[in-house]
C-alpha cells in the first residue's frame, strides 16, 4: 500500500479538472435552457410580489435582472455572482437562493443518507443471500423481487405505502418532515424520525435492486474462482468461504457502486419528496420549475450536479484504492 | 403451455405484448370522450361492474382514463426511445470513429449523467414550455448514454475483426464497410436497446407528468391521474391510486421481460438455454 496518497492525489486532481469543466458546462447548458423558456422571469417576479407595480418600478426590476442585456452578459454576471457565493434571489421565496438550498438540502441530506444506507445494507445482504443460494429458491425469489421493483415507478410505490401504512394502518403521518402546527423548535427527534421512515424506505427501494443484483453477480464470480474451489477442497464451509474470500472481494465494489448512484438517489428524492410533501431540495426543484422560479431552478441544478460529481469522485478514489490495474498503471 | 425454448417464448411474448399494446392503443383512440367525461352523480365510486376501476372525484370513469393515459404513455415511450436509440447509435458509432470524437462524446455523456435525470427533464421541459415536445425532448435527451456506450464498444470490437481489415485491404470504402459489415451487427443491438429503453421512457414519462411537467392536466396521462389521486388518498379512495398504477406496472413489466428475452436471444451463450 506504499504510495497510496500520491496516487489518490493524482486521481483527485485529474477528476477535479473534469468536474470543474463539467460544472461549467452544466451552468452554461442550464442557463441556455432557462433562457430559451417562453416564460418571462421578470413577469414571474412581479406576479410573485403580489402588488401592483408602477412602470418605473418595473423598469427598476428589469434593470436589476438585466432584462435588456444580451444573454452572454447576463450569464457572466450570474457566474461572477455564483463565484462569490451569490446565487441571486428566489422569485417565489424572496430570499437568497443559497440560503434556501442550504436549508432544504439539510432535510434532503438526512432523507438521502437514510435511504442510501438502507438500500446499501439491505441490497448487499440480499445480494449475498442470492449469491450463496444461486439458482435455488431464495435466489429466484429475491431476483424476481428485484426485477419487479425496478419496473415499479417509485412515486407509485410511495403512494401505495402512504395508503397502506399512513391512511389505513395509521402507523405513520401522511406527510411533511414534522407535525403540522408545532413550532420547529419543539419538534422532538422521534417525531422527525417518524416522519422520515416512509419516504426514506420508498427512496431506498429505488437503488436496492441495482446493488443487490450487482452483489449477486460479483459474489457469483468469486465463488466460481479457483481459489474458492481450493478453499472448498481444504474443507472450508460455505459461510467460512463467504467471510474469508467473498466479503473482502465484494464489499468495496458494492460501496463504489453505491457512491456512483448519487444521481438516481437525487432524482428519486425529487419524486419521493413530492409524494410525501417532504420539504427537501427535490420538492423545491419541482416547485421552482412549476412556479418558474428561475434563480432557484438554476441553483438547484448546479447543486445537484455538484452532488453527483462528488459521489463520482468518491467512487473513483475508491477504485484507485482497490483496483490493482489502476494501481499498476499509476505506479 | 408446452415446453418452449427461448425463441418460442420470445415469440409468444412478443405477440402477447404487441397484442396488448395494439389493444390499448386502439381502445385509447376508439373510446369516445364521453367515456371519461365528468359526471358529478358518479363521483368517487369504488370499483363496480359498471366502473371496473371506480371513478375519481369528478366522476370520471378511471378505467377509460387509464386506457387513454396508457395509450398516450405508449406513444411518448415509443417516440422517446426511438429518438434516444438513434442518438445512441450515432453517438456510439461516432465515438468509435476517432480519438477526438471519442473524447468529446464521452465528455458529453458525463455531462448528461452529471445532472440527475429528473432535474434535467424538468429543465428541458421548462425550456420548451411544458407539454408533449418538452417531455419528448427531455426523455430522449437523457436516455441514450448507456446504449451509446454499448454501441461504441461493439463498433470498436467489430473494427478489430480480421474480415474488416481484409475488406479494407481489398479496397472497400468506409461507407461500404459500414453498410455491409457494421450495420448488420448493430441492428440487433439497436432493436434490443430500443426494447430495453422503452419501459424506462414510459416510467420517466409517468414520473415527470406526476410532478406536473409533462402533459397538460386535462390530458389523461397516468402520471396526472396518479397525482390527482394523491388529493383523494386520505379520503380512502384507494382505487384511484392503486389500479391505474398497477396497470402501468404490468405494461412496464411486460416490455421489460420482452427486452430481457430479446437480449438473451442475441447472446449466443444464452440463446439455446
Coordinates of C-alpha atoms in Angstrom, one line a residue:
Chain A
X1 CA 0.0 0.0 0.0
X2 CA 3.0 2.3 -0.3
X3 CA 2.4 5.5 -2.2
X4 CA -1.3 5.4 -1.9
X5 CA -1.6 9.1 -1.0
X6 CA 0.2 10.4 -4.1
X7 CA -1.9 8.1 -6.3
X8 CA -5.1 9.3 -4.7
X9 CA -3.9 12.9 -5.1
X10 CA -3.3 12.3 -8.8
X11 CA -6.8 10.8 -9.2
X12 CA -8.2 13.7 -7.2
X13 CA -6.5 16.3 -9.4
X14 CA -7.4 14.6 -12.6
X15 CA -11.0 14.3 -11.6
X16 CA -11.2 17.8 -10.2
X17 CA -10.4 19.3 -13.6
X18 CA -13.0 17.2 -15.3
X19 CA -15.6 18.1 -12.6
X20 CA -14.8 21.7 -13.0
X21 CA -15.3 21.6 -16.8
X22 CA -18.5 19.6 -16.3
X23 CA -19.9 22.1 -13.8
X24 CA -19.0 25.0 -16.0
X25 CA -20.8 23.2 -18.9
X26 CA -23.8 22.4 -16.7
X27 CA -24.0 26.1 -15.7
X28 CA -23.9 27.2 -19.4
X29 CA -26.3 24.5 -20.5
X30 CA -28.9 25.2 -17.8
X31 CA -28.6 29.0 -18.4
X32 CA -29.2 28.5 -22.1
X33 CA -32.2 26.2 -21.4
X34 CA -33.7 28.6 -19.0
X35 CA -33.2 31.5 -21.4
X36 CA -34.9 29.5 -24.1
X37 CA -38.0 29.2 -22.0
X38 CA -41.1 31.1 -23.1
X39 CA -41.7 32.1 -19.5
X40 CA -40.7 35.7 -18.7
X41 CA -38.9 35.7 -15.3
X42 CA -39.5 39.4 -14.8
X43 CA -43.2 39.0 -15.1
X44 CA -43.0 36.0 -12.8
X45 CA -41.1 38.0 -10.3
X46 CA -43.7 40.8 -10.4
X47 CA -46.5 38.3 -10.1
X48 CA -44.7 36.9 -7.1
X49 CA -44.6 40.3 -5.4
X50 CA -48.4 40.2 -5.3
X51 CA -48.7 44.0 -5.6
X52 CA -49.3 46.3 -8.4
X53 CA -46.1 47.7 -9.9
X54 CA -45.7 51.1 -11.5
X55 CA -43.9 51.3 -14.8
X56 CA -40.9 53.0 -13.1
X57 CA -40.6 50.1 -10.6
X58 CA -40.9 47.6 -13.4
X59 CA -38.1 49.4 -15.1
X60 CA -36.0 49.1 -12.0
X61 CA -36.7 45.4 -11.7
X62 CA -35.9 44.8 -15.3
X63 CA -32.7 46.8 -14.8
X64 CA -31.8 44.6 -11.7
X65 CA -32.5 41.5 -13.7
X66 CA -30.6 42.8 -16.7
X67 CA -33.6 42.0 -19.0
X68 CA -32.3 44.2 -21.8
X69 CA -28.7 42.9 -21.7
X70 CA -27.6 40.2 -24.1
X71 CA -27.7 36.6 -22.6
X72 CA -23.9 36.3 -22.6
X73 CA -23.6 39.4 -20.4
X74 CA -26.3 38.1 -18.1
X75 CA -24.5 34.8 -17.9
X76 CA -21.3 36.4 -17.0
X77 CA -22.9 38.5 -14.2
X78 CA -24.7 35.4 -12.9
X79 CA -21.5 33.4 -13.0
X80 CA -19.5 36.1 -11.2
X81 CA -22.2 36.3 -8.6
X82 CA -22.0 32.5 -8.3
X83 CA -18.3 32.5 -7.7
X84 CA -18.8 35.0 -4.9
X85 CA -21.4 32.6 -3.4
X86 CA -24.4 34.8 -4.5
X87 CA -26.9 32.7 -6.4
X88 CA -29.4 35.5 -6.7
X89 CA -32.8 35.9 -5.0
X90 CA -35.6 33.3 -5.4
X91 CA -38.6 34.8 -7.2
X92 CA -41.1 32.9 -5.0
X93 CA -39.5 32.8 -1.6
X94 CA -37.9 36.3 -1.7
X95 CA -34.8 35.0 -0.1
X96 CA -31.3 34.3 -1.3
X97 CA -31.2 31.0 -3.2
X98 CA -28.1 29.9 -1.4
X99 CA -29.9 30.1 1.9
X100 CA -32.9 28.1 0.6
X101 CA -30.7 25.4 -0.9
X102 CA -28.7 25.1 2.3
X103 CA -31.8 24.8 4.4
X104 CA -33.6 22.4 2.1
X105 CA -30.5 20.3 1.5
X106 CA -30.2 19.6 5.2
X107 CA -33.6 17.9 5.1
X108 CA -32.9 16.1 1.9
X109 CA -29.5 15.0 3.1
X110 CA -31.0 13.3 6.1
X111 CA -33.5 11.6 3.9
X112 CA -31.0 10.6 1.3
X113 CA -28.5 9.4 3.8
X114 CA -31.0 7.1 5.5
X115 CA -32.2 5.8 2.1
X116 CA -28.7 5.4 0.9
X117 CA -27.6 3.4 4.0
X118 CA -30.7 1.3 4.0
X119 CA -30.5 0.4 0.3
X120 CA -26.8 -0.3 0.6
X121 CA -27.1 -2.6 3.7
X122 CA -30.3 -4.4 2.6
X123 CA -29.2 -4.7 -1.0
X124 CA -25.8 -6.0 0.0
X125 CA -27.3 -8.6 2.3
X126 CA -29.9 -9.7 -0.2
X127 CA -27.2 -9.8 -2.9
X128 CA -25.0 -12.1 -0.7
X129 CA -28.0 -14.3 0.0
X130 CA -28.7 -14.6 -3.7
X131 CA -25.1 -15.3 -4.5
X132 CA -24.9 -18.0 -1.8
X133 CA -28.1 -19.7 -3.0
X134 CA -27.6 -19.2 -6.7
X135 CA -30.2 -21.0 -8.8
X136 CA -32.1 -22.1 -5.7
X137 CA -35.3 -20.9 -4.3
X138 CA -34.2 -17.9 -2.2
X139 CA -32.2 -16.6 -5.2
X140 CA -35.1 -17.0 -7.6
X141 CA -37.5 -15.3 -5.2
X142 CA -35.2 -12.3 -4.4
X143 CA -34.3 -11.9 -8.1
X144 CA -37.9 -11.8 -9.0
X145 CA -38.5 -9.1 -6.3
X146 CA -35.5 -7.1 -7.7
X147 CA -36.8 -7.2 -11.3
X148 CA -40.3 -6.2 -10.2
X149 CA -39.0 -3.4 -8.0
X150 CA -37.0 -1.9 -10.9
X151 CA -40.2 -1.8 -13.0
X152 CA -42.3 0.0 -10.4
X153 CA -42.3 3.8 -10.5
X154 CA -41.0 4.9 -7.2
X155 CA -43.7 7.5 -6.7
X156 CA -46.5 5.0 -7.2
X157 CA -44.8 2.8 -4.6
X158 CA -44.7 5.8 -2.3
X159 CA -48.4 6.3 -2.9
X160 CA -49.2 2.7 -2.1
X161 CA -47.1 2.9 1.1
X162 CA -48.8 6.1 2.0
X163 CA -52.2 4.5 1.5
X164 CA -51.4 1.3 3.4
X165 CA -49.2 2.5 6.3
X166 CA -50.5 6.0 6.8
X167 CA -54.1 6.1 5.8
X168 CA -55.3 2.5 6.6
X169 CA -53.0 1.4 9.4
X170 CA -52.3 4.9 10.7
X171 CA -48.7 4.0 11.7
X172 CA -47.1 7.0 10.0
X173 CA -48.1 10.6 9.4
X174 CA -49.3 11.5 5.9
X175 CA -46.6 14.0 5.0
X176 CA -44.1 16.8 6.0
X177 CA -41.0 16.5 8.0
X178 CA -42.6 17.4 11.3
X179 CA -46.1 17.6 12.7
X180 CA -48.2 20.5 11.5
X181 CA -48.9 23.3 14.0
X182 CA -45.9 22.5 16.2
X183 CA -43.1 25.1 16.4
X184 CA -40.0 23.8 14.7
X185 CA -38.0 24.2 18.0
X186 CA -40.5 21.9 19.8
X187 CA -40.2 19.0 17.3
X188 CA -38.7 16.1 19.0
X189 CA -36.2 13.8 17.4
X190 CA -38.7 10.9 17.5
X191 CA -41.2 13.0 15.6
X192 CA -38.7 13.8 12.9
X193 CA -37.7 10.1 12.6
X194 CA -41.3 9.1 12.5
X195 CA -41.9 11.4 9.5
X196 CA -38.8 10.2 7.8
X197 CA -39.3 6.4 7.8
X198 CA -41.7 6.1 4.9
X199 CA -40.1 8.4 2.5
X200 CA -36.6 7.0 3.3
X201 CA -37.9 3.5 2.8
X202 CA -39.5 4.3 -0.5
X203 CA -36.4 6.1 -1.7
X204 CA -34.2 3.2 -0.6
X205 CA -36.1 0.8 -2.9
X206 CA -35.0 2.8 -5.9
X207 CA -31.4 1.7 -5.8
X208 CA -32.0 -1.5 -3.9
X209 CA -32.3 -3.8 -7.0
X210 CA -29.2 -2.4 -8.5
X211 CA -26.9 -3.1 -5.6
X212 CA -28.5 -6.5 -4.8
X213 CA -28.1 -7.7 -8.4
X214 CA -24.6 -6.3 -8.7
X215 CA -23.5 -8.0 -5.4
X216 CA -25.1 -11.3 -6.6
X217 CA -23.1 -11.2 -9.8
X218 CA -19.8 -10.3 -8.0
X219 CA -20.2 -13.0 -5.4
X220 CA -21.0 -15.5 -8.1
X221 CA -17.8 -14.6 -9.9
X222 CA -15.8 -15.1 -6.7
X223 CA -17.5 -18.4 -5.9
X224 CA -16.6 -19.7 -9.4
X225 CA -13.0 -18.8 -8.9
X226 CA -10.2 -21.4 -8.5
X227 CA -9.2 -20.1 -5.1
X228 CA -12.6 -20.8 -3.8
X229 CA -12.5 -24.2 -5.3
X230 CA -9.2 -24.7 -3.5
X231 CA -10.7 -23.4 -0.3
X232 CA -13.6 -25.8 -0.6
X233 CA -11.1 -28.6 -1.2
X234 CA -9.4 -27.7 2.0
X235 CA -12.7 -28.4 3.7
X236 CA -13.9 -24.8 4.3
X237 CA -17.7 -24.5 4.7
X238 CA -20.0 -22.2 2.8
X239 CA -20.0 -19.5 5.4
X240 CA -16.3 -19.5 6.0
X241 CA -15.8 -19.1 2.3
X242 CA -18.2 -16.2 2.3
X243 CA -16.5 -14.5 5.2
X244 CA -12.9 -15.3 4.3
X245 CA -13.0 -14.9 0.5
X246 CA -16.3 -13.5 -0.6
X247 CA -16.9 -10.4 1.5
X248 CA -13.4 -8.9 1.2
X249 CA -13.7 -9.1 -2.6
X250 CA -17.2 -7.7 -3.0
X251 CA -17.6 -5.0 -0.2
X252 CA -15.6 -2.3 -1.9
X253 CA -17.0 -2.7 -5.4
X254 CA -20.5 -2.5 -3.8
X255 CA -19.6 0.6 -1.9
X256 CA -18.2 2.1 -5.1
X257 CA -21.4 1.4 -6.9
X258 CA -23.3 3.0 -4.0
X259 CA -21.3 6.2 -4.3
X260 CA -21.7 6.2 -8.1
X261 CA -25.5 6.1 -7.7
X262 CA -25.9 9.6 -6.3
X263 CA -27.7 10.6 -9.5
X264 CA -30.5 8.2 -9.1
X265 CA -30.7 9.0 -5.4
X266 CA -31.2 12.7 -6.1
X267 CA -33.6 12.0 -8.9
X268 CA -35.6 9.6 -6.8
X269 CA -35.7 12.1 -3.9
X270 CA -37.5 14.6 -6.2
X271 CA -40.3 12.1 -6.6
X272 CA -40.3 10.7 -3.0
X273 CA -40.3 14.2 -1.5
X274 CA -43.2 15.2 -3.7
X275 CA -45.3 12.2 -2.7
X276 CA -44.7 12.7 1.0
X277 CA -44.7 16.5 0.9
X278 CA -41.3 16.4 2.5
X279 CA -39.7 19.9 2.5
X280 CA -36.4 19.0 0.8
X281 CA -34.4 20.1 -2.2
X282 CA -36.3 17.8 -4.5
X283 CA -39.7 19.2 -3.8
X284 CA -38.1 22.7 -4.0
X285 CA -36.8 21.8 -7.5
X286 CA -40.3 20.7 -8.7
X287 CA -41.9 23.9 -7.2
X288 CA -39.2 26.1 -8.8
X289 CA -39.9 24.6 -12.2
X290 CA -43.7 24.8 -11.8
X291 CA -43.6 28.4 -10.5
X292 CA -40.9 29.4 -13.0
X293 CA -38.6 30.4 -10.2
X294 CA -35.5 30.7 -12.5
X295 CA -32.8 31.6 -10.0
X296 CA -33.8 28.7 -7.7
X297 CA -34.1 26.2 -10.5
X298 CA -30.6 27.2 -11.8
X299 CA -29.2 27.0 -8.3
X300 CA -30.6 23.5 -7.6
X301 CA -29.5 22.2 -11.0
X302 CA -25.9 23.3 -10.3
X303 CA -26.1 21.9 -6.8
X304 CA -27.4 18.6 -7.9
X305 CA -24.6 18.3 -10.5
X306 CA -22.1 19.1 -7.7
X307 CA -23.7 16.4 -5.6
X308 CA -23.5 13.8 -8.3
X309 CA -19.9 14.7 -9.2
X310 CA -18.9 14.4 -5.5
X311 CA -20.3 10.9 -5.5
X312 CA -18.4 10.0 -8.6
X313 CA -15.2 11.5 -7.2
X314 CA -15.5 9.3 -4.1
X315 CA -16.2 6.3 -6.3
X316 CA -13.2 7.0 -8.4
X317 CA -11.0 7.4 -5.4
X318 CA -12.3 4.1 -4.0
X319 CA -11.4 2.5 -7.4
X320 CA -7.9 3.9 -7.1
X321 CA -7.6 2.1 -3.8
X322 CA -9.0 -1.3 -4.7
X323 CA -8.3 -1.9 -8.3
X324 CA -4.9 -3.4 -8.8
X325 CA -4.9 -2.5 -12.5
X326 CA -5.3 1.2 -11.8
X327 CA -2.7 0.8 -9.1
X328 CA -0.2 -0.6 -11.6
X329 CA -0.8 2.0 -14.2
X330 CA -0.2 4.8 -11.9
X331 CA 3.0 3.5 -10.4
Chain B
X1 CA -48.1 -24.1 -22.3
X2 CA -45.9 -26.9 -23.5
X3 CA -42.2 -26.7 -23.2
X4 CA -41.0 -24.0 -25.5
X5 CA -37.4 -22.9 -25.9
X6 CA -36.3 -19.3 -25.6
X7 CA -37.0 -18.5 -29.2
X8 CA -40.5 -19.8 -28.9
X9 CA -41.1 -18.0 -25.6
X10 CA -39.8 -14.7 -27.0
X11 CA -42.1 -15.0 -30.0
X12 CA -45.0 -15.7 -27.7
X13 CA -44.2 -12.8 -25.5
X14 CA -43.6 -10.6 -28.5
X15 CA -47.1 -11.4 -29.9
X16 CA -48.7 -11.0 -26.4
X17 CA -47.0 -7.6 -26.0
X18 CA -47.9 -6.5 -29.5
X19 CA -51.5 -7.5 -29.0
X20 CA -51.7 -5.8 -25.6
X21 CA -50.2 -2.6 -26.9
X22 CA -52.3 -2.6 -30.1
X23 CA -55.4 -3.3 -28.0
X24 CA -54.7 -0.5 -25.5
X25 CA -53.8 1.9 -28.3
X26 CA -56.9 1.1 -30.3
X27 CA -59.1 1.4 -27.3
X28 CA -57.5 4.7 -26.3
X29 CA -58.3 6.0 -29.8
X30 CA -61.7 4.5 -30.1
X31 CA -63.0 5.3 -26.7
X32 CA -65.3 8.3 -27.1
X33 CA -64.5 11.3 -25.0
X34 CA -67.8 10.8 -23.1
X35 CA -66.5 7.5 -21.6
X36 CA -64.2 9.6 -19.4
X37 CA -66.4 12.6 -19.1
X38 CA -67.1 14.1 -15.7
X39 CA -70.4 13.4 -14.1
X40 CA -70.9 14.6 -10.5
X41 CA -73.5 11.9 -9.8
X42 CA -70.9 9.2 -10.1
X43 CA -68.1 11.0 -8.2
X44 CA -65.9 8.8 -6.0
X45 CA -67.5 5.4 -6.7
X46 CA -65.5 2.3 -5.7
X47 CA -64.8 -0.3 -8.3
X48 CA -68.0 -2.0 -9.5
X49 CA -69.3 -3.8 -12.5
X50 CA -70.1 -0.7 -14.5
X51 CA -66.9 1.1 -13.4
X52 CA -64.2 -1.7 -13.0
X53 CA -61.6 0.8 -11.8
X54 CA -64.1 3.1 -10.0
X55 CA -64.5 6.8 -10.6
X56 CA -62.5 9.8 -9.5
X57 CA -63.6 12.9 -7.5
X58 CA -65.1 14.4 -10.7
X59 CA -66.9 11.2 -11.5
X60 CA -64.8 10.3 -14.5
X61 CA -64.5 6.5 -15.2
X62 CA -61.0 5.6 -14.2
X63 CA -60.7 2.6 -16.5
X64 CA -61.4 4.7 -19.6
X65 CA -59.0 7.4 -18.3
X66 CA -56.3 4.8 -17.6
X67 CA -56.5 3.3 -21.0
X68 CA -56.4 6.7 -22.7
X69 CA -53.5 7.6 -20.4
X70 CA -51.7 4.4 -21.3
X71 CA -52.1 5.0 -25.0
X72 CA -50.5 8.4 -24.5
X73 CA -47.7 6.9 -22.4
X74 CA -47.0 4.2 -25.1
X75 CA -46.9 6.9 -27.8
X76 CA -44.5 9.0 -25.8
X77 CA -42.5 5.9 -24.9
X78 CA -42.1 4.7 -28.5
X79 CA -41.1 8.1 -29.8
X80 CA -38.8 9.0 -27.0
X81 CA -37.0 5.6 -27.0
X82 CA -36.7 5.7 -30.8
X83 CA -35.1 9.1 -30.8
X84 CA -32.9 8.0 -27.9
X85 CA -31.8 4.9 -29.7
X86 CA -31.0 6.8 -32.9
X87 CA -28.9 9.3 -30.9
X88 CA -27.2 6.4 -29.1
X89 CA -26.2 4.7 -32.4
X90 CA -25.0 7.9 -34.0
X91 CA -23.0 8.9 -30.8
X92 CA -21.7 5.4 -30.3
X93 CA -20.6 5.0 -33.9
X94 CA -19.0 8.4 -34.0
X95 CA -17.2 7.7 -30.7
X96 CA -15.7 4.6 -32.2
X97 CA -14.6 6.6 -35.2
X98 CA -11.8 8.8 -33.9
X99 CA -10.0 9.6 -30.7
X100 CA -11.1 13.2 -30.6
X101 CA -14.7 12.3 -31.2
X102 CA -14.5 9.6 -28.5
X103 CA -13.2 12.1 -26.0
X104 CA -15.9 14.6 -27.0
X105 CA -18.7 12.1 -26.8
X106 CA -17.5 10.6 -23.5
X107 CA -17.4 14.1 -22.1
X108 CA -20.9 14.8 -23.3
X109 CA -22.1 11.5 -21.8
X110 CA -20.5 12.5 -18.5
X111 CA -22.2 15.9 -18.8
X112 CA -25.7 14.3 -19.2
X113 CA -25.0 11.9 -16.5
X114 CA -23.8 14.5 -14.1
X115 CA -27.2 16.1 -13.7
X116 CA -29.9 13.8 -12.2
X117 CA -32.3 12.8 -14.9
X118 CA -35.4 14.1 -13.2
X119 CA -33.8 17.6 -12.8
X120 CA -32.6 17.6 -16.4
X121 CA -36.0 16.6 -17.7
X122 CA -37.6 19.4 -15.6
X123 CA -35.1 21.9 -17.0
X124 CA -35.7 20.8 -20.6
X125 CA -39.5 20.7 -20.2
X126 CA -39.3 24.2 -18.6
X127 CA -37.2 25.5 -21.5
X128 CA -39.5 24.2 -24.2
X129 CA -42.7 25.1 -22.5
X130 CA -44.5 22.3 -20.8
X131 CA -46.2 19.8 -23.0
X132 CA -45.5 16.9 -25.4
X133 CA -42.5 18.5 -27.1
X134 CA -40.7 19.3 -23.9
X135 CA -41.5 15.8 -22.5
X136 CA -40.3 14.0 -25.6
X137 CA -37.1 16.1 -25.8
X138 CA -36.3 15.7 -22.1
X139 CA -36.7 11.9 -22.1
X140 CA -35.0 11.4 -25.4
X141 CA -32.0 13.6 -24.3
X142 CA -31.4 11.7 -21.1
X143 CA -31.7 8.1 -22.1
X144 CA -29.1 7.5 -24.8
X145 CA -26.0 7.3 -22.7
X146 CA -25.8 3.6 -21.7
X147 CA -26.8 2.4 -25.1
X148 CA -24.2 4.7 -26.8
X149 CA -21.5 3.2 -24.6
X150 CA -22.6 -0.3 -25.6
X151 CA -22.7 0.5 -29.3
X152 CA -19.2 2.2 -29.1
X153 CA -17.8 -1.0 -27.5
X154 CA -19.4 -3.1 -30.2
X155 CA -18.1 -1.0 -33.0
X156 CA -14.6 -0.9 -31.6
X157 CA -14.7 -4.7 -31.2
X158 CA -16.0 -5.1 -34.8
X159 CA -13.4 -2.9 -36.3
X160 CA -10.7 -5.1 -34.8
X161 CA -12.1 -8.1 -36.7
X162 CA -9.9 -9.6 -39.4
X163 CA -12.6 -9.7 -42.1
X164 CA -12.9 -5.9 -41.7
X165 CA -9.2 -5.4 -42.2
X166 CA -9.3 -7.7 -45.2
X167 CA -12.3 -5.8 -46.6
X168 CA -10.3 -2.6 -46.2
X169 CA -7.2 -4.1 -47.9
X170 CA -9.5 -5.2 -50.7
X171 CA -10.1 -1.5 -51.3
X172 CA -13.6 -1.2 -49.9
X173 CA -14.6 2.3 -48.8
X174 CA -15.5 3.1 -45.2
X175 CA -19.1 3.6 -46.2
X176 CA -19.3 0.1 -47.8
X177 CA -17.8 -1.5 -44.7
X178 CA -20.3 0.4 -42.6
X179 CA -23.3 -0.8 -44.6
X180 CA -22.2 -4.4 -45.2
X181 CA -20.2 -5.3 -42.1
X182 CA -21.1 -3.0 -39.3
X183 CA -24.8 -2.2 -39.6
X184 CA -25.9 -5.9 -39.8
X185 CA -24.2 -6.4 -36.4
X186 CA -25.5 -3.2 -34.9
X187 CA -29.1 -3.7 -36.0
X188 CA -29.9 -6.3 -33.3
X189 CA -28.2 -4.2 -30.7
X190 CA -30.3 -1.2 -31.8
X191 CA -33.6 -3.1 -31.5
X192 CA -32.9 -4.7 -28.2
X193 CA -31.6 -1.4 -26.9
X194 CA -34.8 0.2 -28.1
X195 CA -36.9 -2.5 -26.4
X196 CA -35.0 -2.1 -23.2
X197 CA -35.2 1.7 -23.4
X198 CA -39.0 1.7 -23.8
X199 CA -40.0 0.7 -20.3
X200 CA -37.6 3.4 -18.9
X201 CA -39.1 6.0 -21.1
X202 CA -42.6 5.1 -20.1
X203 CA -41.6 5.1 -16.4
X204 CA -40.0 8.5 -16.7
X205 CA -42.9 9.9 -18.7
X206 CA -45.2 8.9 -15.8
X207 CA -42.8 10.4 -13.2
X208 CA -42.4 13.7 -15.0
X209 CA -46.2 14.0 -15.6
X210 CA -46.7 13.2 -12.0
X211 CA -44.5 16.1 -11.0
X212 CA -46.6 18.3 -13.2
X213 CA -44.1 18.9 -16.0
X214 CA -45.3 16.7 -18.8
X215 CA -48.6 16.8 -20.4
X216 CA -51.3 19.4 -19.6
X217 CA -53.6 18.5 -16.8
X218 CA -56.6 17.8 -19.0
X219 CA -54.8 15.1 -20.8
X220 CA -55.5 11.7 -19.1
X221 CA -51.8 10.6 -18.6
X222 CA -51.1 8.0 -16.0
X223 CA -48.9 10.4 -14.0
X224 CA -51.6 13.0 -14.0
X225 CA -54.2 10.5 -12.8
X226 CA -51.9 9.5 -10.0
X227 CA -51.0 13.0 -8.9
X228 CA -54.8 13.8 -8.8
X229 CA -55.4 10.7 -6.8
X230 CA -53.0 11.9 -4.2
X231 CA -55.5 14.5 -3.1
X232 CA -58.2 11.9 -2.5
X233 CA -56.0 9.4 -0.9
X234 CA -56.7 10.4 2.7
X235 CA -60.4 10.2 1.9
X236 CA -59.9 6.5 1.4
X237 CA -60.2 6.4 -2.4
X238 CA -57.6 3.7 -2.8
X239 CA -58.7 2.6 -6.2
X240 CA -57.8 5.9 -7.9
X241 CA -54.2 5.4 -7.0
X242 CA -53.7 1.6 -6.9
X243 CA -55.5 0.4 -10.1
X244 CA -54.1 2.8 -12.7
X245 CA -50.6 2.5 -11.2
X246 CA -50.9 -1.3 -11.3
X247 CA -51.8 -1.3 -14.9
X248 CA -48.8 0.9 -15.7
X249 CA -46.6 -1.5 -13.8
X250 CA -48.0 -4.5 -15.7
X251 CA -47.3 -2.8 -19.0
X252 CA -43.7 -2.0 -17.9
X253 CA -43.1 -5.5 -16.6
X254 CA -44.3 -7.0 -19.9
X255 CA -42.0 -4.8 -22.1
X256 CA -39.1 -5.3 -19.7
X257 CA -39.5 -9.0 -19.8
X258 CA -39.6 -8.8 -23.6
X259 CA -36.5 -6.8 -23.8
X260 CA -34.7 -9.1 -21.5
X261 CA -35.7 -12.1 -23.6
X262 CA -34.6 -10.4 -26.8
X263 CA -31.2 -9.6 -25.2
X264 CA -30.7 -13.2 -24.1
X265 CA -31.7 -14.4 -27.5
X266 CA -29.0 -12.2 -29.0
X267 CA -26.4 -13.6 -26.7
X268 CA -25.2 -16.9 -28.1
X269 CA -24.3 -18.2 -24.7
X270 CA -27.9 -18.0 -23.5
X271 CA -29.9 -18.3 -26.7
X272 CA -30.3 -22.1 -26.5
X273 CA -31.0 -22.4 -22.8

